[in-house]
mmCIF file of C-alpha atoms and ligand atoms in Angstrom:
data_model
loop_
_atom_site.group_PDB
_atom_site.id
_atom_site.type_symbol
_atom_site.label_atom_id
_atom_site.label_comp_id
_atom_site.label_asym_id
_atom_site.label_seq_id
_atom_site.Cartn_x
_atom_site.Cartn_y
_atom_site.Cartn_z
ATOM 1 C CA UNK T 1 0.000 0.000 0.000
ATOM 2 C CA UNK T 2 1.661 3.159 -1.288
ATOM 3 C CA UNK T 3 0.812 6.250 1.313
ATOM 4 C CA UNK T 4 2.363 9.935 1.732
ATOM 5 C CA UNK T 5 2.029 11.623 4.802
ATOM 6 C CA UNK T 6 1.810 15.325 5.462
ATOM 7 C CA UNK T 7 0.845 17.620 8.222
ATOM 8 C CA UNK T 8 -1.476 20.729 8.119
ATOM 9 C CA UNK T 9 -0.500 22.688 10.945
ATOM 10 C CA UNK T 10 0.730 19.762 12.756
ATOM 11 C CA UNK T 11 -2.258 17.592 11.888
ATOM 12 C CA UNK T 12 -1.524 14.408 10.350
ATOM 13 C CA UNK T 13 -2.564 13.277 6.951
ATOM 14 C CA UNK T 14 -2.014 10.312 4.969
ATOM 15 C CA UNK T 15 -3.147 9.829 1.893
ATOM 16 C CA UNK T 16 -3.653 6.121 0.553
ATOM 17 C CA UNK T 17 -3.069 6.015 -3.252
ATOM 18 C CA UNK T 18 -3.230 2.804 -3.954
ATOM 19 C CA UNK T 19 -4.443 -1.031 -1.768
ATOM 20 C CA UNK T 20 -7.435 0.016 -0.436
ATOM 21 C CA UNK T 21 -10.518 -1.335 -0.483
ATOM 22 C CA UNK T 22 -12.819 -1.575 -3.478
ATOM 23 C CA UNK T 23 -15.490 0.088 -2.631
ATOM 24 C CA UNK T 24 -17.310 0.038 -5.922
ATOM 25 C CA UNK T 25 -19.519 2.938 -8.060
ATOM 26 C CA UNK T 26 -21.910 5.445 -7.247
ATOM 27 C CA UNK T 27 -22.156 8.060 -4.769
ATOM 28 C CA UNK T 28 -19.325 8.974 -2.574
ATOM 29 C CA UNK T 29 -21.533 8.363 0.557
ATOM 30 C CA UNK T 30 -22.469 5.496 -0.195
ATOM 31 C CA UNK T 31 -18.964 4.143 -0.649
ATOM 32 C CA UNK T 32 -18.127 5.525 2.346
ATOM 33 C CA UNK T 33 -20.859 4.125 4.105
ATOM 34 C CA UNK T 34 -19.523 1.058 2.814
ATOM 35 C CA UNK T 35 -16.125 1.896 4.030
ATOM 36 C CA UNK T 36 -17.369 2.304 7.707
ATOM 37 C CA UNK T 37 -19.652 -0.989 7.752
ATOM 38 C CA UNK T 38 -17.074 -3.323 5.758
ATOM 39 C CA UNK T 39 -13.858 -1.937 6.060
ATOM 40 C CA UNK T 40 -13.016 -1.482 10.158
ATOM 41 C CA UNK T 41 -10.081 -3.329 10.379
ATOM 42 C CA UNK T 42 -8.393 -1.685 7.429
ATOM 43 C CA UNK T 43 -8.864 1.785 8.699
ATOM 44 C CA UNK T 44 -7.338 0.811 11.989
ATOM 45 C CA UNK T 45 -4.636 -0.610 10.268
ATOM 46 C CA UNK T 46 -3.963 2.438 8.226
ATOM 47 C CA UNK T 47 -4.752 4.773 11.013
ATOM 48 C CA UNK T 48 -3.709 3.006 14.201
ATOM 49 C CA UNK T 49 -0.149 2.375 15.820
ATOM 50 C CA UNK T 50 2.127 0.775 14.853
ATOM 51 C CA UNK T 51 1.873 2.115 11.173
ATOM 52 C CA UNK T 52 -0.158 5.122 12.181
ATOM 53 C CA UNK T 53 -0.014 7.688 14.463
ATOM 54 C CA UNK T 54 -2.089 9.688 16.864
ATOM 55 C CA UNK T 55 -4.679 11.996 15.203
ATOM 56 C CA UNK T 56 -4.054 10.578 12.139
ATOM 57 C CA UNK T 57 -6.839 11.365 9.417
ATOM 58 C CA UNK T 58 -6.367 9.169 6.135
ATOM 59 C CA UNK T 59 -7.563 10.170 2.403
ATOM 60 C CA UNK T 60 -8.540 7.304 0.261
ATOM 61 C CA UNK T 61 -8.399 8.334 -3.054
ATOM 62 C CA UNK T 62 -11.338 6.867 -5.216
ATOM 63 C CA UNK T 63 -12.884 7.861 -8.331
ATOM 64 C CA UNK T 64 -14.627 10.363 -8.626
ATOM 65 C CA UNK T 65 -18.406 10.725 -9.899
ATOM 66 C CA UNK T 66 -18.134 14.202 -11.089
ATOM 67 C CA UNK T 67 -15.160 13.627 -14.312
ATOM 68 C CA UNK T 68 -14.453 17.575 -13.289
ATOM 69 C CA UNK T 69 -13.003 16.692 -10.107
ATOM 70 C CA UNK T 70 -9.032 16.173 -10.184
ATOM 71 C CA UNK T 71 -9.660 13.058 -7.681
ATOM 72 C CA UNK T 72 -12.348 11.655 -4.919
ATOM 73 C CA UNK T 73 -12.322 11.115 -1.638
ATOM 74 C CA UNK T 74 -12.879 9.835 1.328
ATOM 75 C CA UNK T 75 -11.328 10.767 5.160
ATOM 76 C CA UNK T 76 -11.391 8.626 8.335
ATOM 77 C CA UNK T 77 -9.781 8.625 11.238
ATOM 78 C CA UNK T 78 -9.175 5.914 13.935
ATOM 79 C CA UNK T 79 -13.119 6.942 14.932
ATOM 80 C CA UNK T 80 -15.029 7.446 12.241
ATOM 81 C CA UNK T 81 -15.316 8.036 8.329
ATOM 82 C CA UNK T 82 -15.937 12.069 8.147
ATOM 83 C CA UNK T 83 -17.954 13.762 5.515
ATOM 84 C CA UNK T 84 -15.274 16.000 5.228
ATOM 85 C CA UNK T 85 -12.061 17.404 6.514
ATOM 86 C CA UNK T 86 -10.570 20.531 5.296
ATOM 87 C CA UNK T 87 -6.788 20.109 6.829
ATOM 88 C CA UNK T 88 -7.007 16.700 4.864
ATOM 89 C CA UNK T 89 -7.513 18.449 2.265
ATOM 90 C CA UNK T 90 -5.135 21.069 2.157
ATOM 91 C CA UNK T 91 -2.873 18.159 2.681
ATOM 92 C CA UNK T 92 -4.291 16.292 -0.324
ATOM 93 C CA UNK T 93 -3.473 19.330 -2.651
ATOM 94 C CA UNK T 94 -0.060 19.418 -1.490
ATOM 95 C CA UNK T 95 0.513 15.745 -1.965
ATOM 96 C CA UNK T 96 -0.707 16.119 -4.763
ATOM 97 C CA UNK T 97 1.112 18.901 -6.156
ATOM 98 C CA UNK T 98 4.248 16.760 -5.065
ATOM 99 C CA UNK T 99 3.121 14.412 -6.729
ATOM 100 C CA UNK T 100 2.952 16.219 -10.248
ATOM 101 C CA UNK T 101 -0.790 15.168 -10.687
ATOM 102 C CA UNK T 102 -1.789 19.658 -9.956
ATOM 103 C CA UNK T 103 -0.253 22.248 -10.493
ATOM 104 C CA UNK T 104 -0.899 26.006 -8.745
ATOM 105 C CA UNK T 105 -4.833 26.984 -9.644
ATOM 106 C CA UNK T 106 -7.865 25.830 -8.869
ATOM 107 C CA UNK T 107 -8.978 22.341 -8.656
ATOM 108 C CA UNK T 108 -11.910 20.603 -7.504
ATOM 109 C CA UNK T 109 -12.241 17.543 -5.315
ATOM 110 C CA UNK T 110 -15.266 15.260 -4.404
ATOM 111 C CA UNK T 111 -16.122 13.758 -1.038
ATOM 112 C CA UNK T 112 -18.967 12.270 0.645
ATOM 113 C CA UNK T 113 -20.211 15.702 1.539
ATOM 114 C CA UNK T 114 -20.134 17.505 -1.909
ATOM 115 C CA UNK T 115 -17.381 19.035 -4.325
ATOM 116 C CA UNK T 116 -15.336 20.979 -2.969
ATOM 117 C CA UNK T 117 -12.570 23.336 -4.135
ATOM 118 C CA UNK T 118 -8.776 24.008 -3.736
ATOM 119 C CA UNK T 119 -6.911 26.882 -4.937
ATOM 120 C CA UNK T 120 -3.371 25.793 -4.734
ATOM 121 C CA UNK T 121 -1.677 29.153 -4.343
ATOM 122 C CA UNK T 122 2.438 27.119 -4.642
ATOM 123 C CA UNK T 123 3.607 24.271 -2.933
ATOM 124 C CA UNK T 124 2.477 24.408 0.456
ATOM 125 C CA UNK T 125 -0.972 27.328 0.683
ATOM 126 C CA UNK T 126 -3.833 26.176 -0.284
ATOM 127 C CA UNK T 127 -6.970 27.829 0.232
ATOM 128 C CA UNK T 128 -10.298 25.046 0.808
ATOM 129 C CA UNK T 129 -13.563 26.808 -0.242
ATOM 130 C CA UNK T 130 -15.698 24.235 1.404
ATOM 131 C CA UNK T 131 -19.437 22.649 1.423
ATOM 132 C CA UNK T 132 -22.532 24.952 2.316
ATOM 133 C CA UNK T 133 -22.144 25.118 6.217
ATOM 134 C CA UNK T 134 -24.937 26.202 8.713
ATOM 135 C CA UNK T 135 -25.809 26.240 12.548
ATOM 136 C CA UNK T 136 -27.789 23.640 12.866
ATOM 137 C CA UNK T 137 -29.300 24.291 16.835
ATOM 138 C CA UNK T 138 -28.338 28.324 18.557
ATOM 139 C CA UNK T 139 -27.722 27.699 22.843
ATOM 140 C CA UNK T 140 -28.104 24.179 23.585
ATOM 141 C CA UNK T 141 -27.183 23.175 27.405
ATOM 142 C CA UNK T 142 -25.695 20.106 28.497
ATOM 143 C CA UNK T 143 -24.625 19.309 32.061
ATOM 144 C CA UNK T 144 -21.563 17.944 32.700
ATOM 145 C CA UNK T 145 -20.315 16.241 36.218
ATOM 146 C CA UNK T 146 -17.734 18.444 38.144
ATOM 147 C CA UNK T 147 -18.088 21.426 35.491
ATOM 148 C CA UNK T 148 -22.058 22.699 35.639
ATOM 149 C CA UNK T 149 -24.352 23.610 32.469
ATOM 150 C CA UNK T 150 -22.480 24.158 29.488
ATOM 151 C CA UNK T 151 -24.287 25.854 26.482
ATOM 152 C CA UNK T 152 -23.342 25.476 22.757
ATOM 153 C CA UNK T 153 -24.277 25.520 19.351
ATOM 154 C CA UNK T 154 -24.274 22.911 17.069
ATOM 155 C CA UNK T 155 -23.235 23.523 13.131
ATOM 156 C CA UNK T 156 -22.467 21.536 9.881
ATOM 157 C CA UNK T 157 -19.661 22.246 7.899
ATOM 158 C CA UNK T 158 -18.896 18.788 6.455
ATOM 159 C CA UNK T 159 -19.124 17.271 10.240
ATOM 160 C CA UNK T 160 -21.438 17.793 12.925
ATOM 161 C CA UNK T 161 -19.776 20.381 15.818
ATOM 162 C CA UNK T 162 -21.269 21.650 19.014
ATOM 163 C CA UNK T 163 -18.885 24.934 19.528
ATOM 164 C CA UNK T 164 -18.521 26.766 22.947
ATOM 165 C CA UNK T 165 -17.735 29.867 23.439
ATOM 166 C CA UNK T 166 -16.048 31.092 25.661
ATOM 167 C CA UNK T 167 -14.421 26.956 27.028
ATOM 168 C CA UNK T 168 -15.041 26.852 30.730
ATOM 169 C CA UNK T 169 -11.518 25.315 30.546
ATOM 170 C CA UNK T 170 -8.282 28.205 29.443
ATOM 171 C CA UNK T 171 -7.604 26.671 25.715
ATOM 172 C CA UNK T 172 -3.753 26.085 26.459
ATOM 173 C CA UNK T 173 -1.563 23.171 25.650
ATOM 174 C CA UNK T 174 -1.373 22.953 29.477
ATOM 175 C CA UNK T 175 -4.874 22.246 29.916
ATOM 176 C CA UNK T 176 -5.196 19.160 26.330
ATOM 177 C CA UNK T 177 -5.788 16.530 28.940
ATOM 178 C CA UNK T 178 -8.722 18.286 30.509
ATOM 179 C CA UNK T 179 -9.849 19.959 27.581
ATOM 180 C CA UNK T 180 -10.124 16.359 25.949
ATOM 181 C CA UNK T 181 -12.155 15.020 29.173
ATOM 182 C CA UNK T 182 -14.660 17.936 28.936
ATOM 183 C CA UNK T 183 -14.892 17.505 24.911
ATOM 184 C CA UNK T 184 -16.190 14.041 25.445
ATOM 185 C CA UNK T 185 -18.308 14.284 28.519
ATOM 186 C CA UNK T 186 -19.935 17.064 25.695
ATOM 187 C CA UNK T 187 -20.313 14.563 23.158
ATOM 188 C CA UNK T 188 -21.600 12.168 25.222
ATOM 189 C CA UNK T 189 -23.856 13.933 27.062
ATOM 190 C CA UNK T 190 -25.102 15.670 23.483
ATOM 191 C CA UNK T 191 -25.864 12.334 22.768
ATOM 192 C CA UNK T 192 -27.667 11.240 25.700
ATOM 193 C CA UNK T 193 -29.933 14.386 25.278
ATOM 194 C CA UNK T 194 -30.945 12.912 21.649
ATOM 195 C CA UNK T 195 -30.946 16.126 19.943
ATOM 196 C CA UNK T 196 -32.580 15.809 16.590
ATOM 197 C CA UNK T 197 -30.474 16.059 13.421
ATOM 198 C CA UNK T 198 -27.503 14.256 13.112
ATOM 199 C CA UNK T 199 -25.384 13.591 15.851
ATOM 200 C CA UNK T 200 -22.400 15.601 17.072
ATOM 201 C CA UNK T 201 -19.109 13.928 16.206
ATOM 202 C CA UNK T 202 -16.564 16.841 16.686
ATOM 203 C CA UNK T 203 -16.529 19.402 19.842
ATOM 204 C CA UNK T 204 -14.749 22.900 19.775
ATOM 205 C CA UNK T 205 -14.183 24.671 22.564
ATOM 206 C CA UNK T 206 -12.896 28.675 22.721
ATOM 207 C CA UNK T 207 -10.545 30.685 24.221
ATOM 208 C CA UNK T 208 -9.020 34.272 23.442
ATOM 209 C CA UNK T 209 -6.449 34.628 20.832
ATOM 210 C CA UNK T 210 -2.826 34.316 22.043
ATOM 211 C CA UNK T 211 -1.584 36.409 19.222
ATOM 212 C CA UNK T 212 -2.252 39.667 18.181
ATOM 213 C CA UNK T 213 -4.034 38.929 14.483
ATOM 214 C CA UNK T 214 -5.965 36.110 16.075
ATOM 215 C CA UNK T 215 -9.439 35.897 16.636
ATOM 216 C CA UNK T 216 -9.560 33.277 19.278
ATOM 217 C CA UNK T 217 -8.093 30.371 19.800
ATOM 218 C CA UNK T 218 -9.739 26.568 19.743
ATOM 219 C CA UNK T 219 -9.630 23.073 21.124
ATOM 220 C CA UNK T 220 -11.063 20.512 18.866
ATOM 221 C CA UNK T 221 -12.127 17.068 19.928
ATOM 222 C CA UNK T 222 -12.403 14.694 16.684
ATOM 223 C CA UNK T 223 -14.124 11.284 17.172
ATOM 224 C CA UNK T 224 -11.183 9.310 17.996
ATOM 225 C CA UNK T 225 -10.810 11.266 20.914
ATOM 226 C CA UNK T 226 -7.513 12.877 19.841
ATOM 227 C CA UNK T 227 -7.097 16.761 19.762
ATOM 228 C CA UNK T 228 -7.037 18.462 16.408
ATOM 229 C CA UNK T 229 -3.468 20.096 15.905
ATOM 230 C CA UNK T 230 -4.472 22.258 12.956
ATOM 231 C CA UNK T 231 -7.699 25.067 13.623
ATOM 232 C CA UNK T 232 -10.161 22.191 11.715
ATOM 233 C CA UNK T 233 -11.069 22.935 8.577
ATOM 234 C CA UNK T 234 -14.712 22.073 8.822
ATOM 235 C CA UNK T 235 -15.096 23.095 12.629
ATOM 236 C CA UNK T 236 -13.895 26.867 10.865
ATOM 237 C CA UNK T 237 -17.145 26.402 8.531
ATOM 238 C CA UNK T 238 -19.480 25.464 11.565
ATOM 239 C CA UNK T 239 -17.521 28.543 13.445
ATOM 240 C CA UNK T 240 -18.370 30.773 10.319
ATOM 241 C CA UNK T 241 -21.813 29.764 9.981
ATOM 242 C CA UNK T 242 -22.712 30.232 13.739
ATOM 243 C CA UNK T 243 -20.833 34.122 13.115
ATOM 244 C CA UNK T 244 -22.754 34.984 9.997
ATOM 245 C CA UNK T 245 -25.727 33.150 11.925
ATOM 246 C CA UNK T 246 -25.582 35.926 15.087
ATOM 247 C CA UNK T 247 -24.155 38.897 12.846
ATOM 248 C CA UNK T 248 -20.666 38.627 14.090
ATOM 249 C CA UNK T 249 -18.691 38.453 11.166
ATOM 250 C CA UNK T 250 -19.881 39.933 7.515
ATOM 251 C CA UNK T 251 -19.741 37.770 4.735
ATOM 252 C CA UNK T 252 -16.292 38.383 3.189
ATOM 253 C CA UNK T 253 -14.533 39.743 6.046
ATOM 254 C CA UNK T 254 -11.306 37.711 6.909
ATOM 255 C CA UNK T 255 -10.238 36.418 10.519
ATOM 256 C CA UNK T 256 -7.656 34.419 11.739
ATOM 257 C CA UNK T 257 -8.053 31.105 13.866
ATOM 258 C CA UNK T 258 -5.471 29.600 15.425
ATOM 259 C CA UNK T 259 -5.252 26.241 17.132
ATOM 260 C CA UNK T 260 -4.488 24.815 20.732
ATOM 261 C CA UNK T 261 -0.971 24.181 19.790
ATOM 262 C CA UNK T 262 -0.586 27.544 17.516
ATOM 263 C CA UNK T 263 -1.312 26.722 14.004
ATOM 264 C CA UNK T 264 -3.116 29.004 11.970
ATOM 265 C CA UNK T 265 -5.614 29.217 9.614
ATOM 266 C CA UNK T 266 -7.183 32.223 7.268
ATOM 267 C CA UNK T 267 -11.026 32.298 7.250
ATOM 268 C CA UNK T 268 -13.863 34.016 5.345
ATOM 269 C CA UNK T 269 -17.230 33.148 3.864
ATOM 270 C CA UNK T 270 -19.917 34.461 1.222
ATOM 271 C CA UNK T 271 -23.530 33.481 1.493
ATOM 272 C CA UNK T 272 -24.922 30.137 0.633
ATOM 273 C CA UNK T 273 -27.477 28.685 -2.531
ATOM 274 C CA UNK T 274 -29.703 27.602 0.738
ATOM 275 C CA UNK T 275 -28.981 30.450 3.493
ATOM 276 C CA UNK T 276 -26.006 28.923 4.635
ATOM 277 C CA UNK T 277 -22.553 30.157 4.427
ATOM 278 C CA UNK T 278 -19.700 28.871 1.811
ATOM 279 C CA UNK T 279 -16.653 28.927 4.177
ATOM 280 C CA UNK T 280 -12.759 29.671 2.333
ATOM 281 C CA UNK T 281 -9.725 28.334 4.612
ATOM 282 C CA UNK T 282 -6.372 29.038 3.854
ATOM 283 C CA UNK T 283 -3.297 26.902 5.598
ATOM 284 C CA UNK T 284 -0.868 25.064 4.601
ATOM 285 C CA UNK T 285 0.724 21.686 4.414
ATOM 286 C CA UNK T 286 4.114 19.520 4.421
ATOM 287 C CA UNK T 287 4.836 16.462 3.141
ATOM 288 C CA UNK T 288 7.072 14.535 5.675
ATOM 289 C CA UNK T 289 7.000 10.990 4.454
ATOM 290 C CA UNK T 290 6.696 8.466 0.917
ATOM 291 C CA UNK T 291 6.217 4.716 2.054
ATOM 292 C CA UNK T 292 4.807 1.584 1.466
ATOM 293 C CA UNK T 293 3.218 -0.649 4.039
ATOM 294 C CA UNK T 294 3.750 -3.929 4.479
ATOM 295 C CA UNK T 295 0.984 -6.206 6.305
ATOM 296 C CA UNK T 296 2.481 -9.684 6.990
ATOM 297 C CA UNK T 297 -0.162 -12.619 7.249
ATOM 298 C CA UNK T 298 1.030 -13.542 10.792
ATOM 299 C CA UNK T 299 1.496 -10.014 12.371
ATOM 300 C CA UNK T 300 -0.678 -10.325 15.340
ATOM 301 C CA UNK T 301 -0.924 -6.248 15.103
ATOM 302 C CA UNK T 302 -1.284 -6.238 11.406
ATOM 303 C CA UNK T 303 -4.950 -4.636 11.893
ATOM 304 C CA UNK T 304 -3.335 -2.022 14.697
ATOM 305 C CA UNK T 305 -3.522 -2.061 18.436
ATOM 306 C CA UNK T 306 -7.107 -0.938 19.166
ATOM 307 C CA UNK T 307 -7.896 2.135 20.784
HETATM 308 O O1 LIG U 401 -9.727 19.827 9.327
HETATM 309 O O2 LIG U 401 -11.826 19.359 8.972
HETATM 310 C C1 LIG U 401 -10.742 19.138 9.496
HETATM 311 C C2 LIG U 401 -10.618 17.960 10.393
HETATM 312 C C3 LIG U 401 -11.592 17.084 10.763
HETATM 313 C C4 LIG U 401 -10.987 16.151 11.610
HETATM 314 C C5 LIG U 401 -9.669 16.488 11.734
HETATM 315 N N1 LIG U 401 -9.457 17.595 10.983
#
């Protein structure tokens, strides 16, 4: 199996071009569907240690329906396959690009949630204009054990996000371990509520900016319970949909998000076909790494060490 990794602001990405499942035709949902049901122990294989890494996301590259798009694809992580992920994709384009298959322009690229598209502005920016995002529920309280009420909203912007502003927890890299404690007692207790729509998978929380062009500063829980590194592409789109939502940000105005750890992302919007938002995010991406892994018939971890 031939991956390259790359990391978007210190997330992880890998992209899988060739040895993965076959997944067959028609809609990229319902191959990724397929993915989820049928294909478990490959993604932890792919994802997991001891060929992954923590907070590793993974792009299988399939093909796509739409012959406009430059490739398809579909993102998991050791948790979940995601509609979407935007540092995954800015780490697609660059791979990519490395790859000699795009060169700097615009390109677009389908996944489960819709077409999106990247502008690839040289070899590491790229700027994502994602799927139509929109809050979803404004002020919903959950109560969480040791903490008290905690109210957010929840947004789409290629995953589901309940976003809290400001996090009753600083949003340092002191505080990951009990930021990542309170993100999950969220989800969980989200999903105890049984809130209708479909169900959280990612929780944001907020804190102020440590840097003078930043907006604020977030925490973002993904569903295999590691911290996003990078600001999270699609939690930015639910983050811009809730602002345009409440009047906080005008369509077209730019701000700057950075992540727990200090990674950085550019972020704007215009208005929506369906009065949503259509978020842009600009980062960038590395390649770190071109390899091929091996799976031996009798390695007892050769479908990773579950989580
Ligand atoms: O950037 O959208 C994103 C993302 C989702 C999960 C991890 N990163």
């Amino acid at each position: 199996m031939h991956v390259i990794d790359s990391h978007t602001g210190g997330e992880p990405t890998r992209v899988i071009l060739d040895g993965g499942p076959d997944l067959g035709d028609g809609p990229l949902s319902a191959r990724a569907a397929r993915l989820a049901r049928d294909h478990r122990d490959f993604c932890n294989a792919v994802t997991q240690e001891p060929r992954g890494q923590t907070a590793m996301v993974c792009a299988l590259l399939v093909k796509p329906v739409d012959p406009g798009c430059v490739t398809g694809v579909i993102y998991f992580d050791a948790g979940a396959v995601l509609g979407m992920c935007g540092h995954g994709t800015i780490g697609l384009a660059v791979t990519l690009a490395h790859l000699g298959r795009i060169g700097p322009g615009q390109h677009r690229i389908e996944t489960p949630a819709g077409v999106v598209t990247v502008d690839l502005h040289d070899a590491a920016r790229v700027t994502v204009t994602n799927v139509e995002s929109r809050r979803l529920h404004r002020q919903i309280t959950v109560e969480v054990a040791g903490i008290g009420p905690v109210t957010g909203d929840i947004a789409y912007g290629g995953n589901v996000f309940f976003l809290v502003d400001p996090s009753p927890i600083a949003v340092t890299r002191a505080q990951i371990p009990q930021l990542t404690n309170l993100a999950i007692a969220l989800r969980d207790a989200l999903h105890a509520k049984g809130i209708d729509g479909p169900p959280v998978d990612h929780v944001i929380l907020y804190g102020p900016a440590l840097t003078p062009e930043g907006h604020s500063r977030n925490f973002v829980l993904c569903p295999d319970d590691c911290y996003d590194r990078s600001p999270c592409g699609t939690g930015c789109s639910a983050r811009l949909a809730c602002l345009a939502a409440e009047g906080q940000l005008a369509a077209g105005a730019e701000i700057v998000q950075e992540s727990v750890i200090g990674s950085t992302y550019r972020l704007s919007w215009q208005p929506g076909p369906t009065g949503g938002v259509i978020p842009r995010i600009t980062g960038s991406a590395w390649v770190m790494a071109e390899t091929r892994l091996i799976f031996q018939p009798d390695d007892p971890f050769r479908a990773g060490i579950p989580l």
